[in-house]
Amino acid sequence: MHSDDGFFGENIAAGYDESSADMFAPDVVGPAVDLLAELAADGPALEFGVGTGRIALPLARRGVPVHGIDLSRAMVARLRAKPGGDTVGVTIGDFATTRVPGTFAVSYLVFNTINNLTTQDAQVDCFRNASAHLRPGGCFVVEVGVPELRLLPPGQTAVPFHIGPAQWAFDIYDTASQAMSSNYVTIVDGRAEHRSIPFRYVWPAELDLMARLAGLRLRDRWEGWTRTPFTGESRRHVSVWEKPGD
């Protein structure tokens, strides 16, 4: 793994699209692109954590100019190799602090990527960075899961989310610090391989405070991209914060 790529180096990038195949399904990508294209209208979009272009490429095909920021050169190389990969501008860097020229109609973070920032300070910086890139009236969109602490009985710290014949996956939570990690045990040629990726889980109300610190205000919150109402039973949310106009 290239050290500058963080936890998404060549060994992860090589199989990322295949391992996340369900997230590339048209019924998953389509509603996200529809909403983002609507929010962008006639303006450009900025994706934090653009990765292999799961959302950026179809959004660009809709006529929305898209620029991405990502720390992983290996992931971006996969984006570049895809049809239309040269239409998405990419800046290599930490999306919590990296600035790019211009202002945008919409900036967005999808698929729990806000949790890749493993401190509250970094997540606050991310909101400030998003706000600094937005034109007045622009929106910052985040898709992220609701922390599943209700699944933890007293004394338990792990929640399994995949059990298969050759792979087991589980999240480990530290409720005192909001640190968590996703852990994968995979059987390869009869031997077990372990991979762990650190995250920081964050609550919807906490995100709203981060937005306020960045001069943004909550406009909408739904359970998903199809705008199903968000409730106490929702396991994820798509939230839209707006930068006040002039």
Short mmCIF file of C-alpha atoms in Angstrom, two decimals:
data_model
loop_
_atom_site.label_atom_id
_atom_site.label_comp_id
_atom_site.label_asym_id
_atom_site.label_seq_id
_atom_site.Cartn_x
_atom_site.Cartn_y
_atom_site.Cartn_z
CA MET A 1 0.00 0.00 0.00
CA HIS A 2 1.28 3.46 -0.87
CA SER A 3 1.55 5.28 2.44
CA ASP A 4 0.07 8.47 0.98
CA ASP A 5 -3.06 6.56 -0.03
CA GLY A 6 -4.13 6.03 3.58
CA PHE A 7 -6.29 2.91 3.89
CA PHE A 8 -7.30 2.85 0.21
CA GLY A 9 -4.05 1.91 -1.51
CA GLU A 10 -3.48 -0.40 -4.45
CA ASN A 11 -4.54 -3.59 -2.65
CA ILE A 12 -7.96 -2.08 -1.85
CA ALA A 13 -8.40 -0.08 -5.07
CA ALA A 14 -7.78 -3.15 -7.24
CA GLY A 15 -10.95 -4.86 -6.02
CA TYR A 16 -12.97 -1.94 -4.69
CA ASP A 17 -15.65 -1.82 -7.40
CA GLU A 18 -16.19 -5.58 -7.22
CA SER A 19 -16.38 -5.65 -3.42
CA SER A 20 -18.88 -2.76 -3.47
CA ALA A 21 -20.82 -3.99 -6.50
CA ASP A 22 -24.22 -3.50 -4.86
CA MET A 23 -23.45 0.22 -4.45
CA PHE A 24 -22.91 0.52 -8.22
CA ALA A 25 -26.40 -0.82 -9.06
CA PRO A 26 -28.50 1.60 -11.14
CA ASP A 27 -31.25 1.71 -8.52
CA VAL A 28 -28.66 2.90 -5.97
CA VAL A 29 -26.67 5.31 -8.14
CA GLY A 30 -29.63 6.73 -10.10
CA PRO A 31 -31.51 8.44 -7.24
CA ALA A 32 -28.27 9.91 -5.84
CA VAL A 33 -27.31 11.37 -9.20
CA ASP A 34 -30.86 12.67 -9.74
CA LEU A 35 -30.82 14.60 -6.46
CA LEU A 36 -27.30 15.95 -6.90
CA ALA A 37 -28.00 17.04 -10.48
CA GLU A 38 -31.14 18.84 -9.28
CA LEU A 39 -29.20 20.66 -6.57
CA ALA A 40 -26.37 21.55 -8.97
CA ALA A 41 -28.82 22.92 -11.57
CA ASP A 42 -26.59 24.91 -13.93
CA GLY A 43 -23.56 24.92 -11.62
CA PRO A 44 -20.58 22.67 -10.93
CA ALA A 45 -20.29 19.99 -8.25
CA LEU A 46 -17.42 19.08 -5.91
CA GLU A 47 -17.11 15.55 -4.54
CA PHE A 48 -15.13 14.89 -1.37
CA GLY A 49 -13.67 11.37 -1.56
CA VAL A 50 -14.33 10.90 -5.28
CA GLY A 51 -12.72 7.43 -5.29
CA THR A 52 -13.25 5.40 -8.46
CA GLY A 53 -16.01 7.70 -9.71
CA ARG A 54 -19.12 5.75 -8.73
CA ILE A 55 -21.15 8.97 -8.47
CA ALA A 56 -18.91 11.52 -10.22
CA LEU A 57 -18.90 9.79 -13.61
CA PRO A 58 -22.68 9.40 -14.04
CA LEU A 59 -23.18 12.91 -12.66
CA ALA A 60 -20.75 14.26 -15.25
CA ARG A 61 -22.61 12.33 -17.96
CA ARG A 62 -25.70 14.30 -16.92
CA GLY A 63 -23.91 17.47 -17.96
CA VAL A 64 -22.82 18.59 -14.48
CA PRO A 65 -19.17 19.71 -14.33
CA VAL A 66 -17.62 17.63 -11.53
CA HIS A 67 -14.36 18.04 -9.66
CA GLY A 68 -13.19 15.57 -7.02
CA ILE A 69 -10.78 15.53 -4.09
CA ASP A 70 -9.28 12.24 -2.93
CA LEU A 71 -6.22 11.16 -0.97
CA SER A 72 -5.80 7.85 -2.84
CA ARG A 73 -3.92 7.96 -6.13
CA ALA A 74 -4.72 4.26 -6.59
CA MET A 75 -8.48 4.86 -6.42
CA VAL A 76 -8.25 7.86 -8.75
CA ALA A 77 -6.26 5.78 -11.25
CA ARG A 78 -9.32 3.48 -11.51
CA LEU A 79 -11.53 6.48 -12.17
CA ARG A 80 -9.19 7.70 -14.90
CA ALA A 81 -9.23 4.29 -16.61
CA LYS A 82 -13.03 4.30 -17.00
CA PRO A 83 -14.94 5.74 -19.97
CA GLY A 84 -15.32 9.45 -19.37
CA GLY A 85 -12.70 9.39 -16.62
CA ASP A 86 -10.91 12.35 -18.20
CA THR A 87 -14.01 14.54 -17.82
CA VAL A 88 -13.75 14.68 -14.01
CA GLY A 89 -11.05 16.95 -12.63
CA VAL A 90 -9.32 15.52 -9.55
CA THR A 91 -7.10 17.05 -6.90
CA ILE A 92 -5.08 14.66 -4.72
CA GLY A 93 -5.36 15.64 -1.07
CA ASP A 94 -7.22 15.45 2.23
CA PHE A 95 -10.77 16.59 1.55
CA ALA A 96 -11.06 18.11 5.03
CA THR A 97 -8.56 20.84 4.16
CA THR A 98 -7.64 20.74 0.45
CA ARG A 99 -8.84 23.76 -1.52
CA VAL A 100 -9.48 23.86 -5.26
CA PRO A 101 -10.12 26.92 -7.44
CA GLY A 102 -13.61 28.20 -8.07
CA THR A 103 -16.95 28.00 -6.32
CA PHE A 104 -19.54 25.26 -6.59
CA ALA A 105 -23.31 24.86 -6.57
CA VAL A 106 -23.11 21.65 -4.57
CA SER A 107 -20.45 19.76 -2.65
CA TYR A 108 -21.10 16.24 -1.44
CA LEU A 109 -19.86 13.25 0.55
CA VAL A 110 -21.47 9.84 0.01
CA PHE A 111 -21.37 6.27 1.35
CA ASN A 112 -20.23 7.06 4.94
CA THR A 113 -17.09 8.86 3.73
CA ILE A 114 -17.44 11.56 6.42
CA ASN A 115 -16.54 8.79 8.88
CA ASN A 116 -13.13 8.36 7.23
CA LEU A 117 -12.19 11.53 9.09
CA THR A 118 -11.37 9.99 12.45
CA THR A 119 -11.51 13.08 14.71
CA GLN A 120 -14.23 15.58 15.44
CA ASP A 121 -11.84 18.41 14.52
CA ALA A 122 -11.28 16.93 11.07
CA GLN A 123 -15.03 16.53 10.52
CA VAL A 124 -15.59 20.16 11.56
CA ASP A 125 -12.81 21.20 9.17
CA CYS A 126 -14.56 19.27 6.41
CA PHE A 127 -17.77 21.24 6.86
CA ARG A 128 -15.81 24.50 6.83
CA ASN A 129 -14.00 23.38 3.69
CA ALA A 130 -17.27 22.48 1.99
CA SER A 131 -18.79 25.84 2.93
CA ALA A 132 -15.72 27.73 1.66
CA HIS A 133 -16.14 26.08 -1.75
CA LEU A 134 -19.88 26.83 -2.06
CA ARG A 135 -21.38 29.81 -3.79
CA PRO A 136 -24.19 31.62 -1.92
CA GLY A 137 -27.28 29.39 -2.00
CA GLY A 138 -25.13 26.30 -2.62
CA CYS A 139 -25.63 23.04 -0.75
CA PHE A 140 -23.48 20.50 1.07
CA VAL A 141 -24.86 16.94 0.94
CA VAL A 142 -23.79 14.08 3.20
CA GLU A 143 -24.92 10.44 3.07
CA VAL A 144 -24.00 8.53 6.22
CA GLY A 145 -25.32 5.81 8.47
CA VAL A 146 -26.89 6.38 11.85
CA PRO A 147 -24.64 4.81 14.52
CA GLU A 148 -26.06 1.40 15.37
CA LEU A 149 -25.45 1.55 19.09
CA ARG A 150 -28.95 0.21 19.78
CA LEU A 151 -27.60 -3.16 18.61
CA LEU A 152 -24.99 -3.21 21.41
CA PRO A 153 -26.08 -4.88 24.65
CA PRO A 154 -24.18 -3.88 27.79
CA GLY A 155 -20.60 -5.11 27.66
CA GLN A 156 -20.55 -5.75 23.90
CA THR A 157 -18.48 -3.64 21.50
CA ALA A 158 -18.80 -5.48 18.18
CA VAL A 159 -21.63 -5.63 15.63
CA PRO A 160 -21.31 -8.14 12.74
CA PHE A 161 -22.52 -6.92 9.36
CA HIS A 162 -21.45 -9.76 7.06
CA ILE A 163 -21.16 -13.50 7.65
CA GLY A 164 -20.14 -15.63 4.68
CA PRO A 165 -18.30 -18.85 3.90
CA ALA A 166 -15.02 -17.03 3.22
CA GLN A 167 -15.41 -13.70 4.98
CA TRP A 168 -16.61 -12.31 8.29
CA ALA A 169 -17.00 -8.57 8.84
CA PHE A 170 -17.85 -6.63 11.97
CA ASP A 171 -17.73 -3.10 13.35
CA ILE A 172 -16.10 -2.39 16.71
CA TYR A 173 -17.35 0.66 18.63
CA ASP A 174 -15.79 2.75 21.39
CA THR A 175 -18.75 4.67 22.75
CA ALA A 176 -16.58 6.95 24.90
CA SER A 177 -14.63 8.42 21.98
CA GLN A 178 -16.98 7.66 19.03
CA ALA A 179 -14.10 5.78 17.45
CA MET A 180 -15.00 2.69 15.47
CA SER A 181 -13.39 0.33 13.03
CA SER A 182 -14.64 -1.98 10.32
CA ASN A 183 -12.87 -5.31 10.48
CA TYR A 184 -12.70 -7.99 7.80
CA VAL A 185 -11.48 -11.55 8.24
CA THR A 186 -11.10 -13.24 4.85
CA ILE A 187 -10.03 -16.79 4.06
CA VAL A 188 -7.51 -16.83 1.20
CA ASP A 189 -5.95 -20.16 0.18
CA GLY A 190 -6.94 -21.66 3.49
CA ARG A 191 -5.40 -18.89 5.58
CA ALA A 192 -7.14 -16.06 7.41
CA GLU A 193 -6.28 -12.46 6.51
CA HIS A 194 -7.40 -9.55 8.70
CA ARG A 195 -7.96 -5.95 7.62
CA SER A 196 -9.12 -3.10 9.84
CA ILE A 197 -10.17 0.41 8.75
CA PRO A 198 -10.67 3.16 11.36
CA PHE A 199 -13.64 5.54 11.35
CA ARG A 200 -15.38 8.01 13.63
CA TYR A 201 -19.13 7.68 13.83
CA VAL A 202 -21.17 10.87 14.04
CA TRP A 203 -24.77 11.66 14.95
CA PRO A 204 -27.19 13.70 12.80
CA ALA A 205 -27.53 16.41 15.47
CA GLU A 206 -23.73 16.61 15.77
CA LEU A 207 -23.47 17.13 12.01
CA ASP A 208 -26.02 19.94 12.27
CA LEU A 209 -23.80 21.70 14.82
CA MET A 210 -20.79 21.26 12.54
CA ALA A 211 -22.82 22.82 9.76
CA ARG A 212 -23.73 25.80 11.93
CA LEU A 213 -20.07 26.33 12.80
CA ALA A 214 -19.42 26.47 9.05
CA GLY A 215 -22.20 28.97 8.39
CA LEU A 216 -24.59 26.41 6.90
CA ARG A 217 -28.17 25.60 7.85
CA LEU A 218 -30.12 22.36 7.52
CA ARG A 219 -32.45 22.39 4.54
CA ASP A 220 -33.55 18.76 4.25
CA ARG A 221 -32.93 15.37 5.83
CA TRP A 222 -34.23 12.12 4.38
CA GLU A 223 -33.71 8.42 5.01
CA GLY A 224 -32.21 8.03 1.55
CA TRP A 225 -31.81 9.49 -1.91
CA THR A 226 -35.45 8.84 -2.83
CA ARG A 227 -36.46 11.35 -0.11
CA THR A 228 -38.19 8.89 2.18
CA PRO A 229 -38.90 10.69 5.48
CA PHE A 230 -36.21 10.35 8.16
CA THR A 231 -37.48 8.73 11.38
CA GLY A 232 -36.15 7.32 14.62
CA GLU A 233 -35.94 3.93 12.92
CA SER A 234 -33.86 5.14 9.96
CA ARG A 235 -30.46 3.48 9.71
CA ARG A 236 -28.94 6.16 7.49
CA HIS A 237 -29.68 9.66 6.27
CA VAL A 238 -29.06 11.99 3.37
CA SER A 239 -28.79 15.52 4.74
CA VAL A 240 -28.65 18.80 2.82
CA TRP A 241 -27.24 21.97 4.38
CA GLU A 242 -27.49 25.28 2.56
CA LYS A 243 -25.15 28.27 2.48
CA PRO A 244 -27.20 31.45 2.93
CA GLY A 245 -27.51 33.63 -0.15
CA ASP A 246 -26.30 37.19 -0.43
#
